[in-house]
Amino acid sequence: MLARFLSGAAVLAISATAAQADFTLTILHTNDFHARYEPISSSDSTCSASANTEGSCFGGTARLVNAVADARARAENSILVDGGDQFQGTLFYTYYKGAVAAEFMNQLGYTAMTVGNHEFDDGPEVLRDFVAAVDFPILMSNADISQEPELAGSIQKSTIVEVGGERIGLIGLTPHDTHELASPGPNVIFTDPAESVQEQVDQLTAEGINKIVLLSHSGLNVDMDVAARVTGIDVIVGGHDNSLLSNTIEGAKGPYPVMVGNTAIVQAYAYGKFLGELNVTFNDAGEIVTAVGEPLLINNEVPEDETVVARIAELAIPLDEIRNEIVAQSGGEINGDRNVCRLQECSMGNLVADAQLARVAGQGVTISLANSGGLRASIDAGEVTMGEVLTVLPFQNTLATFTTTGQGIVDALENGASQMEDVAGRFLQVAGLKYTVDPSAPAGSRISDVLVQEADEWVPIDLAATYGAVTNNYVRNGGDGFAAFVTAENAYDFGPDLADVVVEYLVASGPYQPYVDGRITVK
């Protein structure tokens, strides 16, 4: 999909000359930070203090503070914005909810942020407390919150900020399917992205604003679609699908920026590993003359702010006893990379699905389903700490069992494959089951060759038969589009915490050896 919007190399300059320009704005941006206040490893997992000292870690708020300060110092005019999902991902969020995010974002001096789906993980109440605690506007154009008493009047659809004597319009956008991805409750109604954004663009334009930035927690594909359908957006700062856009980094999803018509789209991966830096020059009419930049890698060359290091250490005190406990050993890296697990079988998916099935096999359950969006990190080889397991599985989901037909299982696999092009988290990792998926096939016919295990044999699934299945309570209650499971028979959502189930399985396995075995075939 990306290719049809590009002509050859990335289109970074869209006017013949920069001589007409009269205003330059540097847009510094983050997205999908997910409570990674401490540094992360190269696999986005927990990074030990010794590894950080040795210089092999990335990110962390203490480095981000200095990276932002340096970027502001070299910019003529700048804003700092966030593309959503500050919440969820480590024990810092589990323990403090949005309070630590608010504290550090205020310290960093953010200009604005859009609402990510994970900002709704604990319902409107936690988001309300966060909005009340920050010193900058939180934006969301495509949601009606007027009937939600916890949020009504607290979140703006758009705002205007003045920078260097120029007025800049900022608009927020959250996933259209947030009701499937999180817990916004029944009173928040999400609306069409393009229509909602166009309405705000028109209002800002009517107020004389000719420089408009959309903060969009919607994924690159949606951002490109919105850019193609909406008139008047200059820049889209993205998030949600953790896209790394770059002109220099091998394996990047696209150039930085991606140009769709006259709209520049940027995103800076996730977890604070990069700080996006886009330099945009506008002419007198508010048209982009040039849009150039690159995400800045936050590695050991960026010094840590010692005051922030000390503050994070203080905040970590009540967490350390839990997360530093060594619970298992792994003979290799357990791969939880979203760009693997959301598209194919992965070793983290096998671990979690196997652990789920092992825990309830004595109850007649034979099929295990694990949504890949519930797997949030990898685990490095060697000692496995409780903190690492909780980073992989931060949602405090419980084991959920139910019965469904073979047709229900196939339908669930179809739903899991329905958004592979967006690298969506509904893609299913499995145990007690094998299947083939063809991402290029028409919707509803992507799944084939579904086999279930009976004794030591693999046999075709019987569409009319009833099977016992296990997943997590989020999926069983309709999350990630699994609406059919809401009315499943014999449902029980109150099993043990999934993180505890995985730890139990790791311990029982002795030194765990990560593996894949071909249970999912991708054509």
PDB file of C-alpha atoms in Angstrom, residues 135-349:
ATOM      1  CA  ASP A 135      -0.044  20.802  31.681  1.00  0.00           C
ATOM      2  CA  PHE A 136      -0.870  20.447  27.979  1.00  0.00           C
ATOM      3  CA  PRO A 137      -3.954  19.560  25.918  1.00  0.00           C
ATOM      4  CA  ILE A 138      -4.977  15.962  25.237  1.00  0.00           C
ATOM      5  CA  LEU A 139      -6.660  15.692  21.825  1.00  0.00           C
ATOM      6  CA  MET A 140      -9.161  13.304  20.226  1.00  0.00           C
ATOM      7  CA  SER A 141     -11.288  14.426  17.298  1.00  0.00           C
ATOM      8  CA  ASN A 142     -13.102  11.207  16.448  1.00  0.00           C
ATOM      9  CA  ALA A 143     -14.882  10.410  19.700  1.00  0.00           C
ATOM     10  CA  ASP A 144     -18.038  11.732  21.286  1.00  0.00           C
ATOM     11  CA  ILE A 145     -17.364  11.877  25.037  1.00  0.00           C
ATOM     12  CA  SER A 146     -20.277  14.138  25.899  1.00  0.00           C
ATOM     13  CA  GLN A 147     -22.224  11.296  27.541  1.00  0.00           C
ATOM     14  CA  GLU A 148     -19.271  10.007  29.575  1.00  0.00           C
ATOM     15  CA  PRO A 149     -19.290  11.928  32.879  1.00  0.00           C
ATOM     16  CA  GLU A 150     -15.671  11.064  33.629  1.00  0.00           C
ATOM     17  CA  LEU A 151     -14.412  12.722  30.431  1.00  0.00           C
ATOM     18  CA  ALA A 152     -17.012  15.203  29.205  1.00  0.00           C
ATOM     19  CA  GLY A 153     -15.379  18.565  28.596  1.00  0.00           C
ATOM     20  CA  SER A 154     -11.867  17.376  29.450  1.00  0.00           C
ATOM     21  CA  ILE A 155     -10.493  16.325  26.057  1.00  0.00           C
ATOM     22  CA  GLN A 156     -10.387  18.677  23.074  1.00  0.00           C
ATOM     23  CA  LYS A 157     -10.818  17.676  19.446  1.00  0.00           C
ATOM     24  CA  SER A 158      -8.205  20.211  18.349  1.00  0.00           C
ATOM     25  CA  THR A 159      -6.248  23.174  19.666  1.00  0.00           C
ATOM     26  CA  ILE A 160      -4.196  26.126  18.445  1.00  0.00           C
ATOM     27  CA  VAL A 161      -0.696  26.872  19.726  1.00  0.00           C
ATOM     28  CA  GLU A 162       1.495  29.869  18.927  1.00  0.00           C
ATOM     29  CA  VAL A 163       5.114  29.207  18.022  1.00  0.00           C
ATOM     30  CA  GLY A 164       7.501  31.897  16.826  1.00  0.00           C
ATOM     31  CA  GLY A 165       4.638  34.261  16.170  1.00  0.00           C
ATOM     32  CA  GLU A 166       2.781  31.709  14.001  1.00  0.00           C
ATOM     33  CA  ARG A 167      -0.399  29.851  14.941  1.00  0.00           C
ATOM     34  CA  ILE A 168      -0.319  26.071  14.505  1.00  0.00           C
ATOM     35  CA  GLY A 169      -3.435  23.895  14.533  1.00  0.00           C
ATOM     36  CA  LEU A 170      -3.150  20.516  16.268  1.00  0.00           C
ATOM     37  CA  ILE A 171      -5.752  17.740  15.934  1.00  0.00           C
ATOM     38  CA  GLY A 172      -5.972  14.371  17.712  1.00  0.00           C
ATOM     39  CA  LEU A 173      -7.066  11.012  16.296  1.00  0.00           C
ATOM     40  CA  THR A 174      -7.512   7.692  18.116  1.00  0.00           C
ATOM     41  CA  PRO A 175      -8.226   4.207  16.645  1.00  0.00           C
ATOM     42  CA  HIS A 176     -11.718   3.848  15.241  1.00  0.00           C
ATOM     43  CA  ASP A 177     -11.903   0.367  16.830  1.00  0.00           C
ATOM     44  CA  THR A 178     -10.784   1.424  20.318  1.00  0.00           C
ATOM     45  CA  HIS A 179     -13.976  -0.139  21.692  1.00  0.00           C
ATOM     46  CA  GLU A 180     -12.537  -3.503  20.547  1.00  0.00           C
ATOM     47  CA  LEU A 181      -8.990  -2.789  21.700  1.00  0.00           C
ATOM     48  CA  ALA A 182      -9.510  -1.339  25.180  1.00  0.00           C
ATOM     49  CA  SER A 183     -12.160  -0.452  27.768  1.00  0.00           C
ATOM     50  CA  PRO A 184     -13.623   2.971  26.946  1.00  0.00           C
ATOM     51  CA  GLY A 185     -17.045   1.923  28.209  1.00  0.00           C
ATOM     52  CA  PRO A 186     -20.407   2.273  26.469  1.00  0.00           C
ATOM     53  CA  ASN A 187     -20.609   6.063  26.671  1.00  0.00           C
ATOM     54  CA  VAL A 188     -17.682   6.920  24.373  1.00  0.00           C
ATOM     55  CA  ILE A 189     -18.674   6.741  20.702  1.00  0.00           C
ATOM     56  CA  PHE A 190     -15.908   6.595  18.094  1.00  0.00           C
ATOM     57  CA  THR A 191     -16.481   8.075  14.647  1.00  0.00           C
ATOM     58  CA  ASP A 192     -14.958   7.882  11.173  1.00  0.00           C
ATOM     59  CA  PRO A 193     -11.344   9.130  11.186  1.00  0.00           C
ATOM     60  CA  ALA A 194     -11.298  11.059   7.909  1.00  0.00           C
ATOM     61  CA  GLU A 195     -14.669  12.727   8.417  1.00  0.00           C
ATOM     62  CA  SER A 196     -13.808  13.743  11.978  1.00  0.00           C
ATOM     63  CA  VAL A 197     -10.426  15.157  11.007  1.00  0.00           C
ATOM     64  CA  GLN A 198     -11.811  17.043   8.005  1.00  0.00           C
ATOM     65  CA  GLU A 199     -14.360  18.725  10.257  1.00  0.00           C
ATOM     66  CA  GLN A 200     -11.592  19.984  12.535  1.00  0.00           C
ATOM     67  CA  VAL A 201      -9.400  21.060   9.609  1.00  0.00           C
ATOM     68  CA  ASP A 202     -12.290  23.077   8.219  1.00  0.00           C
ATOM     69  CA  GLN A 203     -12.892  24.753  11.577  1.00  0.00           C
ATOM     70  CA  LEU A 204      -9.213  25.628  12.004  1.00  0.00           C
ATOM     71  CA  THR A 205      -8.996  26.930   8.446  1.00  0.00           C
ATOM     72  CA  ALA A 206     -12.036  29.113   9.069  1.00  0.00           C
ATOM     73  CA  GLU A 207     -10.128  30.634  11.992  1.00  0.00           C
ATOM     74  CA  GLY A 208      -7.249  31.563   9.687  1.00  0.00           C
ATOM     75  CA  ILE A 209      -4.953  28.616  10.541  1.00  0.00           C
ATOM     76  CA  ASN A 210      -2.949  27.440   7.542  1.00  0.00           C
ATOM     77  CA  LYS A 211      -0.449  25.130   9.277  1.00  0.00           C
ATOM     78  CA  ILE A 212      -2.102  21.978  10.627  1.00  0.00           C
ATOM     79  CA  VAL A 213      -0.559  18.944  12.340  1.00  0.00           C
ATOM     80  CA  LEU A 214      -2.557  15.782  13.022  1.00  0.00           C
ATOM     81  CA  LEU A 215      -1.502  13.608  15.970  1.00  0.00           C
ATOM     82  CA  SER A 216      -2.809  10.212  14.927  1.00  0.00           C
ATOM     83  CA  HIS A 217      -2.716   7.020  16.940  1.00  0.00           C
ATOM     84  CA  SER A 218      -4.083   4.980  14.058  1.00  0.00           C
ATOM     85  CA  GLY A 219      -1.237   3.212  12.233  1.00  0.00           C
ATOM     86  CA  LEU A 220       0.572   4.085   9.016  1.00  0.00           C
ATOM     87  CA  ASN A 221      -2.020   2.613   6.658  1.00  0.00           C
ATOM     88  CA  VAL A 222      -4.830   4.625   8.222  1.00  0.00           C
ATOM     89  CA  ASP A 223      -2.638   7.729   8.261  1.00  0.00           C
ATOM     90  CA  MET A 224      -1.985   7.396   4.531  1.00  0.00           C
ATOM     91  CA  ASP A 225      -5.689   6.903   3.884  1.00  0.00           C
ATOM     92  CA  VAL A 226      -6.591   9.951   5.969  1.00  0.00           C
ATOM     93  CA  ALA A 227      -3.949  12.013   4.183  1.00  0.00           C
ATOM     94  CA  ALA A 228      -5.434  10.986   0.827  1.00  0.00           C
ATOM     95  CA  ARG A 229      -9.036  11.703   1.860  1.00  0.00           C
ATOM     96  CA  VAL A 230      -8.653  14.864   3.942  1.00  0.00           C
ATOM     97  CA  THR A 231      -7.756  18.250   2.517  1.00  0.00           C
ATOM     98  CA  GLY A 232      -5.590  20.631   4.507  1.00  0.00           C
ATOM     99  CA  ILE A 233      -3.354  18.458   6.718  1.00  0.00           C
ATOM    100  CA  ASP A 234       0.309  19.434   6.503  1.00  0.00           C
ATOM    101  CA  VAL A 235       1.887  16.855   8.811  1.00  0.00           C
ATOM    102  CA  ILE A 236       0.685  13.639  10.435  1.00  0.00           C
ATOM    103  CA  VAL A 237       2.585  12.447  13.521  1.00  0.00           C
ATOM    104  CA  GLY A 238       1.662   8.788  13.804  1.00  0.00           C
ATOM    105  CA  GLY A 239       1.609   5.944  16.255  1.00  0.00           C
ATOM    106  CA  HIS A 240      -0.161   2.657  17.083  1.00  0.00           C
ATOM    107  CA  ASP A 241       1.613   0.214  14.741  1.00  0.00           C
ATOM    108  CA  ASN A 242       5.156   1.070  15.903  1.00  0.00           C
ATOM    109  CA  SER A 243       6.327   1.922  12.386  1.00  0.00           C
ATOM    110  CA  LEU A 244       9.960   2.898  12.055  1.00  0.00           C
ATOM    111  CA  LEU A 245      10.257   5.406   9.220  1.00  0.00           C
ATOM    112  CA  SER A 246      13.784   6.308   8.224  1.00  0.00           C
ATOM    113  CA  ASN A 247      15.951   7.285   5.277  1.00  0.00           C
ATOM    114  CA  THR A 248      19.044   5.576   6.672  1.00  0.00           C
ATOM    115  CA  ILE A 249      18.051   2.598   8.849  1.00  0.00           C
ATOM    116  CA  GLU A 250      17.914  -0.789   7.132  1.00  0.00           C
ATOM    117  CA  GLY A 251      14.534  -2.460   7.449  1.00  0.00           C
ATOM    118  CA  ALA A 252      12.583   0.751   7.989  1.00  0.00           C
ATOM    119  CA  LYS A 253       8.945   0.522   6.926  1.00  0.00           C
ATOM    120  CA  GLY A 254       9.227   3.575   4.707  1.00  0.00           C
ATOM    121  CA  PRO A 255      11.020   6.891   4.258  1.00  0.00           C
ATOM    122  CA  TYR A 256      10.962   9.712   6.783  1.00  0.00           C
ATOM    123  CA  PRO A 257       8.653  11.385   6.001  1.00  0.00           C
ATOM    124  CA  VAL A 258       6.245   9.405   3.852  1.00  0.00           C
ATOM    125  CA  MET A 259       4.613  11.892   1.486  1.00  0.00           C
ATOM    126  CA  VAL A 260       0.967  11.489   0.447  1.00  0.00           C
ATOM    127  CA  GLY A 261       0.242  14.414  -1.820  1.00  0.00           C
ATOM    128  CA  ASN A 262       1.360  17.455   0.163  1.00  0.00           C
ATOM    129  CA  THR A 263       1.064  15.741   3.560  1.00  0.00           C
ATOM    130  CA  ALA A 264       4.186  14.569   5.390  1.00  0.00           C
ATOM    131  CA  ILE A 265       3.697  11.489   7.605  1.00  0.00           C
ATOM    132  CA  VAL A 266       6.164  10.521  10.335  1.00  0.00           C
ATOM    133  CA  GLN A 267       6.398   7.949  13.099  1.00  0.00           C
ATOM    134  CA  ALA A 268       9.266   6.994  15.411  1.00  0.00           C
ATOM    135  CA  TYR A 269       8.889   3.296  16.277  1.00  0.00           C
ATOM    136  CA  ALA A 270       8.136   2.894  20.022  1.00  0.00           C
ATOM    137  CA  TYR A 271       9.324   2.585  23.647  1.00  0.00           C
ATOM    138  CA  GLY A 272      11.367   5.793  23.593  1.00  0.00           C
ATOM    139  CA  LYS A 273      14.058   4.193  21.441  1.00  0.00           C
ATOM    140  CA  PHE A 274      13.897   7.109  19.004  1.00  0.00           C
ATOM    141  CA  LEU A 275      13.009  10.788  19.117  1.00  0.00           C
ATOM    142  CA  GLY A 276      11.444  11.925  15.866  1.00  0.00           C
ATOM    143  CA  GLU A 277      12.780  15.208  14.459  1.00  0.00           C
ATOM    144  CA  LEU A 278      11.004  16.635  11.412  1.00  0.00           C
ATOM    145  CA  ASN A 279      12.005  20.051  10.103  1.00  0.00           C
ATOM    146  CA  VAL A 280       9.217  21.651   8.088  1.00  0.00           C
ATOM    147  CA  THR A 281       9.503  24.910   6.174  1.00  0.00           C
ATOM    148  CA  PHE A 282       6.291  26.705   5.193  1.00  0.00           C
ATOM    149  CA  ASN A 283       5.865  29.530   2.717  1.00  0.00           C
ATOM    150  CA  ASP A 284       3.686  32.580   3.351  1.00  0.00           C
ATOM    151  CA  ALA A 285       0.578  30.688   2.233  1.00  0.00           C
ATOM    152  CA  GLY A 286       1.182  27.932   4.785  1.00  0.00           C
ATOM    153  CA  GLU A 287       2.274  25.429   2.135  1.00  0.00           C
ATOM    154  CA  ILE A 288       5.125  23.027   2.854  1.00  0.00           C
ATOM    155  CA  VAL A 289       8.276  23.916   0.944  1.00  0.00           C
ATOM    156  CA  THR A 290      10.469  21.228   2.502  1.00  0.00           C
ATOM    157  CA  ALA A 291       9.919  18.468   5.058  1.00  0.00           C
ATOM    158  CA  VAL A 292      13.136  16.748   6.059  1.00  0.00           C
ATOM    159  CA  GLY A 293      14.379  14.869   9.080  1.00  0.00           C
ATOM    160  CA  GLU A 294      15.190  11.540  10.669  1.00  0.00           C
ATOM    161  CA  PRO A 295      14.346   9.718  13.899  1.00  0.00           C
ATOM    162  CA  LEU A 296      17.192  10.112  16.388  1.00  0.00           C
ATOM    163  CA  LEU A 297      18.393   6.894  18.027  1.00  0.00           C
ATOM    164  CA  ILE A 298      18.465   7.326  21.807  1.00  0.00           C
ATOM    165  CA  ASN A 299      21.516   5.186  22.566  1.00  0.00           C
ATOM    166  CA  ASN A 300      24.413   5.398  25.017  1.00  0.00           C
ATOM    167  CA  GLU A 301      25.802   8.425  23.166  1.00  0.00           C
ATOM    168  CA  VAL A 302      22.944  10.425  24.710  1.00  0.00           C
ATOM    169  CA  PRO A 303      23.844  11.067  28.355  1.00  0.00           C
ATOM    170  CA  GLU A 304      21.365  10.387  31.118  1.00  0.00           C
ATOM    171  CA  ASP A 305      20.044  13.227  33.258  1.00  0.00           C
ATOM    172  CA  GLU A 306      21.153  12.248  36.758  1.00  0.00           C
ATOM    173  CA  THR A 307      18.204  13.949  38.460  1.00  0.00           C
ATOM    174  CA  VAL A 308      15.790  11.917  36.358  1.00  0.00           C
ATOM    175  CA  VAL A 309      17.788   8.731  37.000  1.00  0.00           C
ATOM    176  CA  ALA A 310      17.440   9.335  40.721  1.00  0.00           C
ATOM    177  CA  ARG A 311      13.710  10.036  40.443  1.00  0.00           C
ATOM    178  CA  ILE A 312      13.085   6.849  38.466  1.00  0.00           C
ATOM    179  CA  ALA A 313      15.083   4.857  41.029  1.00  0.00           C
ATOM    180  CA  GLU A 314      12.923   6.332  43.766  1.00  0.00           C
ATOM    181  CA  LEU A 315       9.735   5.414  41.897  1.00  0.00           C
ATOM    182  CA  ALA A 316      11.073   1.902  41.335  1.00  0.00           C
ATOM    183  CA  ILE A 317      11.560   1.074  45.022  1.00  0.00           C
ATOM    184  CA  PRO A 318       8.106  -0.477  45.580  1.00  0.00           C
ATOM    185  CA  LEU A 319       8.429  -2.396  42.303  1.00  0.00           C
ATOM    186  CA  ASP A 320      11.871  -3.903  42.725  1.00  0.00           C
ATOM    187  CA  GLU A 321      11.020  -6.761  45.073  1.00  0.00           C
ATOM    188  CA  ILE A 322       8.524  -8.087  42.545  1.00  0.00           C
ATOM    189  CA  ARG A 323      10.338  -7.500  39.300  1.00  0.00           C
ATOM    190  CA  ASN A 324      13.859  -8.501  40.382  1.00  0.00           C
ATOM    191  CA  GLU A 325      12.800 -11.978  41.490  1.00  0.00           C
ATOM    192  CA  ILE A 326      14.455 -14.574  39.243  1.00  0.00           C
ATOM    193  CA  VAL A 327      11.730 -17.047  38.319  1.00  0.00           C
ATOM    194  CA  ALA A 328      13.221 -19.165  35.534  1.00  0.00           C
ATOM    195  CA  GLN A 329      16.010 -19.719  33.041  1.00  0.00           C
ATOM    196  CA  SER A 330      15.778 -19.575  29.254  1.00  0.00           C
ATOM    197  CA  GLY A 331      18.186 -21.269  26.874  1.00  0.00           C
ATOM    198  CA  GLY A 332      17.667 -18.616  24.221  1.00  0.00           C
ATOM    199  CA  GLU A 333      15.836 -15.430  23.390  1.00  0.00           C
ATOM    200  CA  ILE A 334      12.058 -15.822  23.536  1.00  0.00           C
ATOM    201  CA  ASN A 335      10.987 -13.717  20.581  1.00  0.00           C
ATOM    202  CA  GLY A 336       8.009 -11.466  21.235  1.00  0.00           C
ATOM    203  CA  ASP A 337       8.739  -8.939  18.465  1.00  0.00           C
ATOM    204  CA  ARG A 338       5.403  -7.555  17.292  1.00  0.00           C
ATOM    205  CA  ASN A 339       6.563  -7.589  13.668  1.00  0.00           C
ATOM    206  CA  VAL A 340       7.017 -11.349  13.967  1.00  0.00           C
ATOM    207  CA  CYS A 341       4.262 -12.414  16.364  1.00  0.00           C
ATOM    208  CA  ARG A 342       1.537 -10.445  14.559  1.00  0.00           C
ATOM    209  CA  LEU A 343       2.361 -12.024  11.215  1.00  0.00           C
ATOM    210  CA  GLN A 344       3.511 -15.592  11.906  1.00  0.00           C
ATOM    211  CA  GLU A 345       4.275 -18.163  14.552  1.00  0.00           C
ATOM    212  CA  CYS A 346       6.732 -16.888  17.154  1.00  0.00           C
ATOM    213  CA  SER A 347       8.455 -18.445  20.142  1.00  0.00           C
ATOM    214  CA  MET A 348       6.766 -16.100  22.639  1.00  0.00           C
ATOM    215  CA  GLY A 349       3.393 -16.975  21.182  1.00  0.00           C
TER     216      GLY A 349
END
